[in-house]
CSV table of C-alpha atoms in Angstrom, one decimal:
chain,number,residue,atom,x,y,z
A,217,MET,CA,0.1,-0.1,-0.1
A,218,GLY,CA,1.2,3.3,-1.0
A,219,ASN,CA,1.5,6.7,0.8
A,220,VAL,CA,-1.9,7.6,1.9
A,221,ASN,CA,-3.1,11.1,2.0
A,222,LEU,CA,-4.3,10.9,5.8
A,223,ILE,CA,-5.5,14.0,6.3
A,224,ALA,CA,-7.9,13.8,3.1
A,225,VAL,CA,-9.2,10.3,4.0
A,226,LEU,CA,-10.1,11.5,7.4
A,227,LEU,CA,-11.8,14.7,6.1
A,228,GLY,CA,-13.6,12.7,3.5
A,229,ILE,CA,-14.8,10.6,6.5
A,230,LEU,CA,-16.1,13.6,8.3
A,231,GLY,CA,-17.8,14.9,5.4
A,232,TRP,CA,-19.6,12.0,4.7
A,233,GLY,CA,-20.1,11.5,8.6
A,234,MET,CA,-21.5,14.7,8.9
A,235,THR,CA,-24.0,14.0,5.4
A,236,GLY,CA,-24.9,10.7,7.4
A,237,TYR,CA,-25.7,12.3,10.3
A,238,PHE,CA,-28.0,14.9,8.5
A,239,ALA,CA,-30.0,12.1,6.3
A,240,TYR,CA,-30.5,10.0,10.0
A,241,ARG,CA,-32.1,13.4,11.5
A,242,ILE,CA,-34.4,13.7,8.3
A,243,TYR,CA,-35.2,9.9,7.8
A,244,LYS,CA,-36.0,9.4,12.0
A,245,LYS,CA,-38.7,12.4,11.2
A,246,LYS,CA,-40.3,10.7,8.5
A,247,THR,CA,-43.8,9.0,9.3
A,248,VAL,CA,-43.4,7.1,6.1
A,249,LYS,CA,-40.1,5.2,5.8
A,250,ILE,CA,-38.0,4.2,2.6
A,251,SER,CA,-35.6,1.6,2.4
A,252,ILE,CA,-32.1,2.9,3.5
A,253,TRP,CA,-30.3,1.5,-0.1
A,254,LYS,CA,-32.9,4.3,-1.3
A,255,VAL,CA,-31.7,6.9,0.9
A,256,ILE,CA,-28.1,6.0,-0.3
A,257,VAL,CA,-28.9,5.9,-3.5
A,258,ILE,CA,-30.9,9.6,-3.6
A,259,LEU,CA,-28.0,10.7,-1.4
A,260,PHE,CA,-25.5,9.6,-3.8
A,261,VAL,CA,-27.4,11.1,-6.8
A,262,GLY,CA,-28.3,14.2,-5.5
A,263,VAL,CA,-24.5,15.3,-4.8
A,264,PHE,CA,-23.8,15.6,-8.7
A,265,SER,CA,-23.8,19.0,-9.9
A,266,PHE,CA,-22.9,21.4,-12.3
A,267,SER,CA,-19.8,23.1,-10.5
A,268,PHE,CA,-17.0,25.6,-10.6
A,269,ASN,CA,-13.6,24.2,-10.0
A,270,TRP,CA,-10.5,26.3,-9.1
A,271,ARG,CA,-7.1,25.5,-7.7
A,272,MET,CA,-5.9,26.8,-4.2
A,273,SER,CA,-2.2,25.9,-3.1
A,274,GLU,CA,-2.4,22.8,-5.4
A,275,THR,CA,-6.2,22.0,-4.1
A,276,THR,CA,-8.9,21.3,-6.2
A,277,ILE,CA,-12.1,23.7,-5.0
A,278,LYS,CA,-15.2,22.7,-6.1
A,279,LEU,CA,-18.3,25.0,-5.7
A,280,ALA,CA,-21.8,23.4,-6.7
A,281,ILE,CA,-23.9,25.9,-8.7
A,282,LEU,CA,-26.7,23.8,-10.1
A,283,PRO,CA,-28.2,20.5,-8.7
A,284,LEU,CA,-28.1,18.0,-11.6
A,285,GLY,CA,-28.7,15.2,-9.5
A,286,VAL,CA,-31.9,16.5,-8.0
A,287,TRP,CA,-33.0,17.3,-11.3
A,288,PHE,CA,-32.9,14.1,-12.6
A,289,LEU,CA,-34.3,12.5,-9.5
A,290,PHE,CA,-37.0,15.0,-10.0
A,291,TRP,CA,-37.7,14.0,-13.8
A,292,LEU,CA,-37.6,10.4,-12.6
A,293,ARG,CA,-39.9,10.6,-9.7
A,294,GLY,CA,-40.9,14.3,-9.8
A,295,ARG,CA,-44.7,13.0,-10.4
A,296,THR,CA,-45.2,10.5,-7.8
A,297,GLU,CA,-46.1,10.5,-4.4
A,298,GLN,CA,-42.6,9.1,-3.4
A,299,TRP,CA,-40.9,12.7,-4.3
A,300,GLN,CA,-42.2,14.0,-1.1
A,301,ILE,CA,-40.0,11.7,0.6
A,302,TYR,CA,-37.0,11.7,-2.1
A,303,ARG,CA,-36.8,15.3,-2.2
A,304,HIS,CA,-35.0,16.1,1.6
A,305,PHE,CA,-32.6,13.3,0.9
A,306,ALA,CA,-31.7,14.5,-3.0
A,307,TRP,CA,-31.4,18.2,-1.6
A,308,LEU,CA,-29.4,17.1,1.3
A,309,GLY,CA,-27.1,15.2,-1.4
A,310,PHE,CA,-26.6,18.7,-3.1
A,311,PHE,CA,-25.6,20.5,0.0
A,312,ALA,CA,-23.5,18.1,0.9
A,313,ASN,CA,-21.1,19.6,-1.6
A,314,TYR,CA,-21.1,22.5,0.9
A,315,ILE,CA,-20.1,20.4,3.5
A,316,PHE,CA,-16.9,19.1,1.3
A,317,LEU,CA,-16.4,22.0,0.1
A,318,ALA,CA,-15.8,23.3,4.3
A,319,THR,CA,-13.5,20.2,5.1
A,320,THR,CA,-11.9,21.0,1.7
A,321,LEU,CA,-10.8,24.6,2.9
A,322,ALA,CA,-10.2,23.2,6.7
A,323,TYR,CA,-7.5,20.8,4.5
A,324,ILE,CA,-5.4,23.3,3.2
A,325,PRO,CA,-4.3,24.9,6.3
A,326,LEU,CA,-4.7,21.6,8.0
A,327,TYR,CA,-2.3,20.0,5.9
A,328,HIS,CA,0.4,22.5,5.6
A,329,PHE,CA,0.7,23.0,9.1
A,330,ILE,CA,1.3,19.0,9.9
A,331,TYR,CA,3.4,18.8,6.7
A,332,PRO,CA,4.9,22.2,6.0
A,333,GLU,CA,6.3,21.9,2.2
A,334,ASN,CA,9.7,23.7,3.3
A,335,GLN,CA,11.0,20.9,5.6
A,336,VAL,CA,13.1,18.4,4.0
A,337,ASP,CA,11.9,15.3,6.0
A,338,VAL,CA,8.4,16.1,4.9
A,339,TYR,CA,9.7,14.3,1.8
A,340,ILE,CA,12.5,12.0,3.4
A,341,SER,CA,11.5,10.6,6.3
A,342,ASN,CA,12.7,7.1,6.5
A,343,ILE,CA,16.0,6.4,5.1
A,344,GLU,CA,16.5,2.7,6.4
A,345,ARG,CA,16.6,1.5,2.9
A,346,ALA,CA,17.9,4.5,1.2
A,347,SER,CA,20.7,4.6,-1.6
A,348,ILE,CA,21.9,6.4,-4.7
A,349,ILE,CA,21.7,5.5,-8.2
A,350,SER,CA,23.4,7.6,-11.0
A,351,THR,CA,21.4,9.2,-13.8
A,352,PHE,CA,24.2,10.5,-15.7
A,353,PRO,CA,26.8,8.3,-17.7
A,354,THR,CA,29.6,9.9,-16.4
A,355,ALA,CA,28.6,10.6,-13.0
A,356,GLN,CA,31.6,9.6,-10.3
A,357,ASN,CA,31.0,6.0,-8.5
A,358,LEU,CA,30.3,7.6,-5.1
A,359,THR,CA,28.2,6.0,-2.7
A,360,LEU,CA,25.5,7.3,-0.2
A,361,ASP,CA,26.5,8.4,3.2
A,362,LYS,CA,23.9,7.3,5.2
A,363,LYS,CA,25.0,8.8,8.6
A,364,SER,CA,25.9,11.8,7.3
A,365,LEU,CA,22.2,12.2,5.6
A,366,GLN,CA,20.5,11.5,8.8
A,367,GLU,CA,22.6,14.2,10.5
A,368,GLN,CA,22.1,16.9,7.8
A,369,LEU,CA,18.2,16.2,7.1
A,370,PRO,CA,17.6,18.4,10.4
A,371,LYS,CA,19.7,21.2,9.1
A,372,MET,CA,18.7,21.4,5.7
A,373,MET,CA,17.3,24.7,4.4
A,374,GLU,CA,15.2,25.4,1.4
A,375,GLU,CA,17.1,27.4,-1.3
A,376,SER,CA,15.8,29.1,-4.3
A,377,ILE,CA,15.7,26.9,-7.7
A,378,HIS,CA,17.9,29.2,-10.3
A,379,SER,CA,16.3,27.0,-13.4
A,380,MET,CA,17.7,29.2,-16.0
A,381,GLU,CA,21.0,29.6,-14.5
A,382,TRP,CA,21.4,26.1,-14.1
A,383,PHE,CA,20.4,26.0,-17.6
A,384,HIS,CA,23.1,28.0,-19.1
A,385,GLU,CA,25.6,26.4,-17.2
A,386,SER,CA,24.9,23.0,-18.7
A,387,GLU,CA,24.6,24.9,-22.2
A,388,GLU,CA,28.2,26.4,-21.2
A,389,GLU,CA,29.8,23.0,-20.4
A,390,THR,CA,31.7,21.7,-23.3
A,391,ASP,CA,33.0,18.5,-22.4
A,392,LYS,CA,29.5,17.2,-21.1
A,393,LYS,CA,31.1,15.6,-18.3
A,394,SER,CA,29.2,17.5,-16.0
A,395,GLU,CA,25.5,17.4,-14.5
A,396,ARG,CA,24.5,19.1,-11.5
A,397,PHE,CA,21.8,16.3,-10.1
A,398,PRO,CA,23.4,13.4,-11.4
A,399,TYR,CA,22.2,11.0,-8.6
A,400,GLN,CA,18.9,9.9,-7.8
A,401,LEU,CA,18.0,9.0,-3.9
A,402,ILE,CA,16.0,5.7,-3.9
A,403,GLY,CA,14.3,3.8,-1.4
A,404,SER,CA,13.6,6.7,1.3
A,405,THR,CA,10.2,7.5,2.0
A,406,PRO,CA,7.9,10.6,2.7
A,407,LYS,CA,6.1,11.3,5.8
A,408,PHE,CA,3.7,8.8,7.1
A,409,GLY,CA,0.3,10.1,6.0
A,410,SER,CA,1.5,12.7,3.5
A,411,GLY,CA,0.2,11.2,0.3
A,412,LEU,CA,3.3,12.4,-1.5
A,413,ASN,CA,5.1,10.7,-4.5
A,414,VAL,CA,8.4,12.3,-4.7
A,415,ILE,CA,11.8,11.8,-6.8
A,416,VAL,CA,14.7,13.4,-5.0
A,417,TYR,CA,17.7,14.2,-6.7
A,418,VAL,CA,21.3,14.6,-5.4
A,419,GLU,CA,23.8,17.4,-6.4
A,420,ASN,CA,27.0,16.3,-8.0
A,421,GLU,CA,29.1,17.6,-4.6
A,422,GLY,CA,26.4,15.9,-2.4
A,423,LYS,CA,25.2,19.2,-0.9
A,424,GLY,CA,21.7,19.6,-2.7
A,425,LEU,CA,18.7,18.0,-2.8
A,426,LEU,CA,16.0,18.6,-6.0
A,427,ILE,CA,12.9,17.2,-4.7
A,428,SER,CA,10.4,16.6,-7.3
A,429,THR,CA,6.6,16.4,-6.7
A,430,PRO,CA,3.8,16.3,-9.2
A,431,GLU,CA,2.8,19.8,-8.0
A,432,LYS,CA,6.1,21.6,-7.9
A,433,GLN,CA,10.2,21.3,-7.3
A,434,HIS,CA,11.9,22.0,-3.9
A,435,TYR,CA,15.7,22.6,-3.5
A,436,PHE,CA,17.4,21.9,-0.1
A,437,ARG,CA,21.4,22.7,0.7
A,438,SER,CA,23.0,20.9,3.3
A,439,ASP,CA,26.4,22.3,4.8
A,440,GLU,CA,28.1,18.7,4.6
A,441,SER,CA,28.3,16.3,1.9
A,442,ILE,CA,25.6,13.3,2.0
A,443,LEU,CA,28.0,11.1,-0.5
A,444,LYS,CA,31.3,9.3,0.3
A,445,GLY,CA,33.6,10.5,-1.7
A,446,GLY,CA,32.1,14.3,-1.9
A,447,GLN,CA,33.7,17.5,-1.1
């Protein structure tokens, strides 16, 4: 099992739990009962909506605008007596979108508080099985110094990524024997519950880490080399 986004899972459970609680309250007040499975189906159908989506802090925010699921159920059962029972659960399904909106807005600051993106130990937490592999043909035959990496992780600071400067440096390299990040750190795992998928590249002198996630990149520097034989 991969690294699960624990915050998203717990808030998702909370959102559906609140929806289930409100459904239970409605169900208890009804004098004419319907099957529980019908309530569940109506809730799920009611959730469908035409929504406006936008990105905030690498998280998709969904704002429900038109109750497509409610309209569909009304078209299907609007002329029957059952609709008077169904409609409350259908509308609850639609308004559940706003419960999920609230949990999503809570997710953003909560996630960044527990897993701050400017701390390297969020991306590299367990190094028990860590090692390096060469990703450039002329990389030196160096190995990972796990003891140094363990000591340097708490001290590493994030610095700016100078993409254009690094690119021009590589273009100016005439003998093509130099690559800024010729190694990849493998076998390490991100912090438990972060849900992160990362690729970690090690700088040629062993003092820099370029960490790539699906959303962005981070560059961290250490005082000492984490490579045996590095400077």
